[in-house]
Amino acid sequence: AKKRACFSTTSSNNTKLPTPLDAPTSGLGLGTAVLFGGLFAAGYFVGTSIGVLPNYQSIKRQFGLGNDVELNVRSKVFFDVSIDGRDAGKVVMGLYDDVQPKTVANFVALCTGEASLPNQPLHYKNSPFHRIIPNFMIQGGDFTNGDGTGGMSIYGARFVDEDLSVPHGGAGTLSMANAGPNTNGSQFFICTANTEWLDGKHVVFGKVIQGMDVVEKVSSYGASPHGRPAADIRIKNCGRYTEDEEEAEAVEASSAATSVEEMQERLDTLREVEAQFKDKKDSVDATLYSQVLGDIVAEKRRLKLELKKAKKESTT
């Protein structure tokens, strides 16, 4: 029987989700939560009176939400995604070459197709996102069978884990799917929420640096309890994301590019803070929790509408 690359070490073909670990006891205090809510009330996240939103690391330190490992992005790759044959947008991922060199080399080669064999293309192009679970992750990379039972690496069928100490840092984290220790192939997943319980079990080798809105759009098509997508979602094209492409996009951008970039940065920050804040739910007064979370959701909605409007104007 074929073994499905997923989030379980079981030999069964049935995909099983991991059981989240208990939340740490030293959670977000009420005083910090009050401060958090107050920042929203003062227009801190909207940026109307205080100024530019600080980066995610500053927010995490201020709210005692822990520290991330310092990771340098070297290589960049992209996916052009389609949904039922229609263009859905571009996702650009930055990769941690220094920490996970073998995993990154495999992923880059599968994006470019440069390691393809005469009778076996090793290429993500036109492969599907076969498993989507909202508020968890989107999974792809099975270019042989398209259903989670196949795929292969440029090194052969499977290759060993590299550095498992790199944590899953919330929405946008790029990690390898597997069927147990040292069973990496071609399947990967992009987190759409905080997934700390996967730390030490899956190799984190990059992050989404552009196009998280596209990832969320893909995530919205997760309808089945088993993760079967409600639409045909594919990697229409993929490859290295070069400096020439970055420069070309910068030239084509409108005069409002800085504003759009700032809004996208705010939106990405809010997504990550929201995931961290939800993890601390049991440590926060219920009424305050509801109020702060409502503010986050409302601000995310506002930013999405503004970004959609700005992108539409830039193409007309």
Coordinates of C-alpha atoms in Angstrom, one line a residue:
A1 CA 0.0 0.0 0.0
K2 CA 1.2 3.5 -0.8
K3 CA 2.3 5.6 2.2
R4 CA 1.0 9.2 2.3
A5 CA 3.3 12.0 3.3
C6 CA 1.5 13.9 6.0
F7 CA 1.8 14.8 9.6
S8 CA 1.9 11.4 11.1
T9 CA 4.4 8.6 11.6
T10 CA 1.6 6.0 11.2
S11 CA 2.0 3.5 8.4
S12 CA -1.7 3.9 7.5
N13 CA -2.8 5.7 4.4
N14 CA -5.3 7.7 6.5
T15 CA -4.1 11.2 7.1
K16 CA -4.0 12.0 10.8
L17 CA -3.6 15.5 12.3
P18 CA -1.2 16.0 15.2
T19 CA -2.5 16.6 18.7
P20 CA -1.5 20.1 19.8
L21 CA 0.7 20.3 22.8
D22 CA -0.6 21.9 26.0
A23 CA -0.2 25.7 26.0
P24 CA 2.7 27.0 28.2
T25 CA 1.6 28.1 31.7
S26 CA 3.6 31.3 31.5
G27 CA 1.0 32.9 29.2
L28 CA 0.0 36.4 28.3
G29 CA -0.9 38.3 31.4
L30 CA -4.1 40.4 31.8
G31 CA -2.0 43.6 32.1
T32 CA -0.3 42.9 28.8
A33 CA -3.6 42.1 27.2
V34 CA -5.1 45.4 28.5
L35 CA -2.1 47.2 26.9
F36 CA -2.7 45.2 23.7
G37 CA -6.3 46.4 23.6
G38 CA -5.3 49.9 24.4
L39 CA -2.9 50.0 21.4
F40 CA -5.8 49.2 19.1
A41 CA -8.0 51.9 20.8
A42 CA -5.2 54.5 20.2
G43 CA -5.0 53.7 16.5
Y44 CA -1.6 52.0 17.0
F45 CA -2.3 49.2 14.5
V46 CA -4.1 51.4 12.0
G47 CA -1.2 53.8 12.1
T48 CA -3.4 56.9 12.0
S49 CA -1.9 58.7 14.9
I50 CA 1.1 56.8 16.2
G51 CA 3.0 56.0 13.0
V52 CA 4.6 53.0 11.4
L53 CA 3.7 49.7 12.9
P54 CA 6.9 48.1 14.5
N55 CA 8.1 44.8 13.2
Y56 CA 6.8 41.5 14.4
Q57 CA 9.8 40.8 16.6
S58 CA 9.3 44.0 18.5
I59 CA 5.6 43.2 19.1
K60 CA 6.5 39.6 20.3
R61 CA 9.1 41.0 22.7
Q62 CA 6.7 43.6 24.1
F63 CA 4.0 41.0 24.7
G64 CA 6.3 38.3 26.0
L65 CA 5.4 35.9 23.2
G66 CA 8.9 34.4 22.8
N67 CA 11.8 34.8 20.4
D68 CA 12.4 33.4 16.9
V69 CA 15.7 31.9 15.6
E70 CA 17.6 34.4 13.4
L71 CA 17.4 33.0 9.9
N72 CA 18.9 34.5 6.7
V73 CA 17.1 34.2 3.4
R74 CA 19.4 33.4 0.5
S75 CA 17.5 31.8 -2.4
K76 CA 14.1 32.9 -3.5
V77 CA 11.6 30.9 -5.5
F78 CA 8.0 31.6 -6.7
F79 CA 4.8 29.8 -7.5
D80 CA 2.2 31.2 -9.9
V81 CA -1.0 29.7 -8.6
S82 CA -4.2 28.9 -10.5
I83 CA -7.6 28.0 -9.2
D84 CA -9.9 26.1 -11.6
G85 CA -7.7 27.3 -14.4
R86 CA -7.8 31.0 -13.4
D87 CA -4.8 32.9 -12.3
A88 CA -4.9 33.4 -8.5
G89 CA -1.6 35.3 -8.0
K90 CA 2.1 34.8 -7.1
V91 CA 3.6 33.4 -4.0
V92 CA 7.3 34.2 -3.3
M93 CA 9.3 32.2 -0.8
G94 CA 12.6 33.0 0.9
L95 CA 14.7 29.9 1.7
Y96 CA 17.2 29.2 4.5
D97 CA 20.1 27.9 2.5
D98 CA 22.7 28.2 5.3
V99 CA 20.7 26.1 7.8
Q100 CA 19.0 23.6 5.5
P101 CA 21.3 23.4 2.4
K102 CA 20.2 19.9 1.2
T103 CA 16.5 20.6 1.7
V104 CA 16.7 24.0 -0.1
A105 CA 18.7 22.6 -3.0
N106 CA 16.0 19.9 -3.5
F107 CA 13.2 22.5 -3.3
V108 CA 14.9 24.9 -5.7
A109 CA 15.6 22.1 -8.2
L110 CA 12.0 21.0 -8.1
C111 CA 10.9 24.6 -8.7
T112 CA 13.1 24.9 -11.8
G113 CA 12.9 21.4 -13.1
E114 CA 16.6 21.4 -13.6
A115 CA 17.1 17.9 -12.2
S116 CA 14.4 16.2 -14.2
L117 CA 15.2 12.7 -15.5
P118 CA 14.5 11.5 -19.1
N119 CA 11.4 9.5 -18.1
Q120 CA 10.5 11.3 -14.9
P121 CA 10.1 15.1 -14.7
L122 CA 11.2 16.3 -11.3
H123 CA 9.2 19.5 -11.3
Y124 CA 6.4 21.2 -9.3
K125 CA 5.0 22.8 -12.4
N126 CA 1.3 22.0 -12.9
S127 CA 1.2 19.9 -9.7
P128 CA -1.7 20.4 -7.3
F129 CA -2.2 21.5 -3.8
H130 CA -3.8 18.2 -2.8
R131 CA -4.5 18.9 0.9
I132 CA -5.9 22.0 2.4
I133 CA -7.0 22.5 6.1
P134 CA -8.1 26.1 6.9
N135 CA -6.4 27.6 10.0
F136 CA -3.6 25.0 9.7
M137 CA -1.8 24.6 6.4
I138 CA -1.9 24.0 2.6
Q139 CA 0.1 21.0 1.3
G140 CA 1.5 20.3 -2.2
G141 CA 4.4 18.8 -4.0
D142 CA 3.1 15.4 -5.1
F143 CA 3.9 15.8 -8.8
T144 CA 3.8 12.0 -9.5
N145 CA 0.3 11.0 -8.2
G146 CA -1.2 14.3 -7.2
D147 CA -3.0 12.9 -4.1
G148 CA -0.4 12.8 -1.4
T149 CA 0.8 9.3 -2.0
G150 CA 3.7 10.1 -4.3
G151 CA 6.5 12.5 -5.0
M152 CA 10.2 12.1 -4.9
S153 CA 13.3 14.1 -4.2
I154 CA 16.3 14.9 -6.5
Y155 CA 18.3 12.5 -4.4
G156 CA 16.0 9.6 -4.9
A157 CA 12.8 8.6 -3.2
R158 CA 13.5 10.0 0.3
F159 CA 16.3 11.9 2.1
V160 CA 17.2 12.5 5.7
D161 CA 16.1 15.4 8.0
E162 CA 18.4 18.3 8.4
D163 CA 18.2 20.8 11.3
L164 CA 14.9 20.1 13.2
S165 CA 15.6 22.9 15.7
V166 CA 14.3 25.6 13.4
P167 CA 10.8 26.4 14.8
H168 CA 7.5 26.8 12.9
G169 CA 7.1 30.5 13.1
G170 CA 3.5 30.9 12.4
A171 CA 1.6 31.8 9.2
G172 CA 3.8 31.7 6.1
T173 CA 6.2 29.0 7.4
L174 CA 7.5 26.7 4.7
S175 CA 8.2 23.1 5.9
M176 CA 8.6 19.6 4.6
A177 CA 5.8 17.1 4.9
N178 CA 6.9 13.6 5.8
A179 CA 5.8 10.1 6.9
G180 CA 8.1 9.9 9.8
P181 CA 11.8 10.7 10.6
N182 CA 14.1 10.9 7.5
T183 CA 11.3 10.5 4.9
N184 CA 11.5 13.8 3.1
G185 CA 10.7 13.7 -0.6
S186 CA 9.0 16.6 -2.6
Q187 CA 5.9 17.3 -0.5
F188 CA 5.8 20.5 1.5
F189 CA 3.3 22.6 3.4
I190 CA 2.8 26.3 4.1
C191 CA 1.4 27.1 7.5
T192 CA -1.6 29.4 7.7
A193 CA -1.6 29.5 11.5
N194 CA 0.7 28.9 14.4
T195 CA 1.8 25.2 14.5
E196 CA 4.3 24.9 17.3
W197 CA 3.5 21.3 17.9
L198 CA 5.2 20.4 14.6
D199 CA 8.6 21.7 15.9
G200 CA 11.2 19.0 16.0
K201 CA 9.2 16.7 13.6
H202 CA 9.3 18.6 10.3
V203 CA 12.2 20.5 8.6
V204 CA 11.4 24.2 8.3
F205 CA 13.4 25.6 5.4
G206 CA 11.8 28.9 4.4
K207 CA 8.9 31.4 4.6
V208 CA 6.5 33.2 2.4
I209 CA 7.9 36.7 1.8
Q210 CA 5.3 37.8 -0.7
G211 CA 1.8 36.6 -1.6
M212 CA 0.4 35.5 1.7
D213 CA -2.9 36.8 0.5
V214 CA -2.7 34.1 -2.3
V215 CA -2.0 31.4 0.3
E216 CA -5.0 32.5 2.3
K217 CA -7.1 32.4 -0.9
V218 CA -6.0 28.8 -1.4
S219 CA -6.7 28.0 2.2
S220 CA -10.3 29.1 1.8
Y221 CA -10.9 26.1 -0.5
G222 CA -10.4 23.6 2.2
A223 CA -13.8 22.0 2.6
S224 CA -13.3 18.4 3.4
P225 CA -12.5 17.1 6.9
H226 CA -9.7 15.1 5.2
G227 CA -8.3 18.2 3.5
R228 CA -9.6 17.5 -0.1
P229 CA -9.7 20.9 -1.9
A230 CA -13.1 22.2 -3.2
A231 CA -11.4 23.4 -6.4
D232 CA -8.5 22.3 -8.7
I233 CA -5.6 24.4 -7.3
R234 CA -2.3 24.1 -9.1
I235 CA 1.2 25.5 -9.3
K236 CA 0.8 26.9 -12.8
N237 CA 4.4 27.9 -13.0
C238 CA 7.4 28.0 -10.7
G239 CA 11.1 28.8 -10.6
R240 CA 13.8 31.0 -9.1
Y241 CA 12.7 34.5 -8.2
T242 CA 15.6 36.7 -9.4
E243 CA 16.7 40.2 -8.9
D244 CA 15.6 41.1 -12.4
E245 CA 12.0 40.0 -11.6
E246 CA 12.1 42.1 -8.4
E247 CA 13.4 45.1 -10.3
A248 CA 10.8 44.7 -13.1
E249 CA 8.0 44.5 -10.5
A250 CA 9.3 47.6 -8.8
V251 CA 9.4 49.6 -12.1
E252 CA 5.8 48.5 -12.8
A253 CA 4.5 49.4 -9.4
S254 CA 2.4 52.6 -9.0
S255 CA 3.4 55.6 -6.9
A256 CA 1.4 54.1 -4.1
A257 CA 3.8 51.1 -3.9
T258 CA 5.2 52.1 -0.6
S259 CA 1.7 52.4 0.9
V260 CA 0.8 49.0 -0.5
E261 CA 3.9 47.5 0.9
E262 CA 3.3 49.0 4.3
M263 CA -0.3 47.8 4.3
Q264 CA 0.8 44.3 3.4
E265 CA 3.4 44.3 6.1
R266 CA 0.8 45.4 8.6
L267 CA -1.5 42.6 7.5
D268 CA 1.2 40.0 7.7
T269 CA 2.1 41.2 11.2
L270 CA -1.5 41.1 12.3
R271 CA -1.9 37.5 11.1
E272 CA 1.1 36.4 13.1
V273 CA 0.1 38.4 16.2
E274 CA -3.4 37.0 15.9
A275 CA -2.1 33.4 15.9
Q276 CA 0.1 34.1 19.0
F277 CA -2.8 35.9 20.8
K278 CA -5.2 33.0 20.2
D279 CA -2.7 30.7 21.8
K280 CA -2.9 32.8 25.0
K281 CA -6.7 32.7 25.1
D282 CA -6.9 30.9 28.4
S283 CA -4.7 33.5 30.1
V284 CA -6.8 36.5 29.1
D285 CA -10.1 37.8 30.4
A286 CA -12.9 36.5 28.1
T287 CA -14.4 39.9 27.4
L288 CA -11.1 41.6 26.7
Y289 CA -10.0 38.7 24.6
S290 CA -13.2 39.0 22.4
Q291 CA -12.7 42.8 22.1
V292 CA -9.0 42.6 21.1
L293 CA -9.6 39.7 18.7
G294 CA -12.5 41.6 17.2
D295 CA -10.2 44.6 16.6
I296 CA -7.6 42.4 14.9
V297 CA -10.2 40.9 12.6
A298 CA -11.7 44.2 11.8
E299 CA -8.3 45.7 11.0
K300 CA -7.4 42.7 8.8
R301 CA -10.6 43.1 6.9
R302 CA -10.0 46.8 6.4
L303 CA -6.4 46.2 5.1
K304 CA -7.5 43.5 2.7
L305 CA -10.1 45.8 1.2
E306 CA -7.6 48.6 0.9
L307 CA -5.0 46.3 -0.7
K308 CA -7.5 44.9 -3.1
K309 CA -8.5 48.4 -4.2
A310 CA -4.9 49.5 -4.6
K311 CA -4.0 46.5 -6.7
K312 CA -7.0 47.0 -8.9
E313 CA -6.1 50.6 -9.4
S314 CA -2.5 49.7 -10.3
T315 CA -3.6 47.4 -13.2
T316 CA -6.0 50.0 -14.7

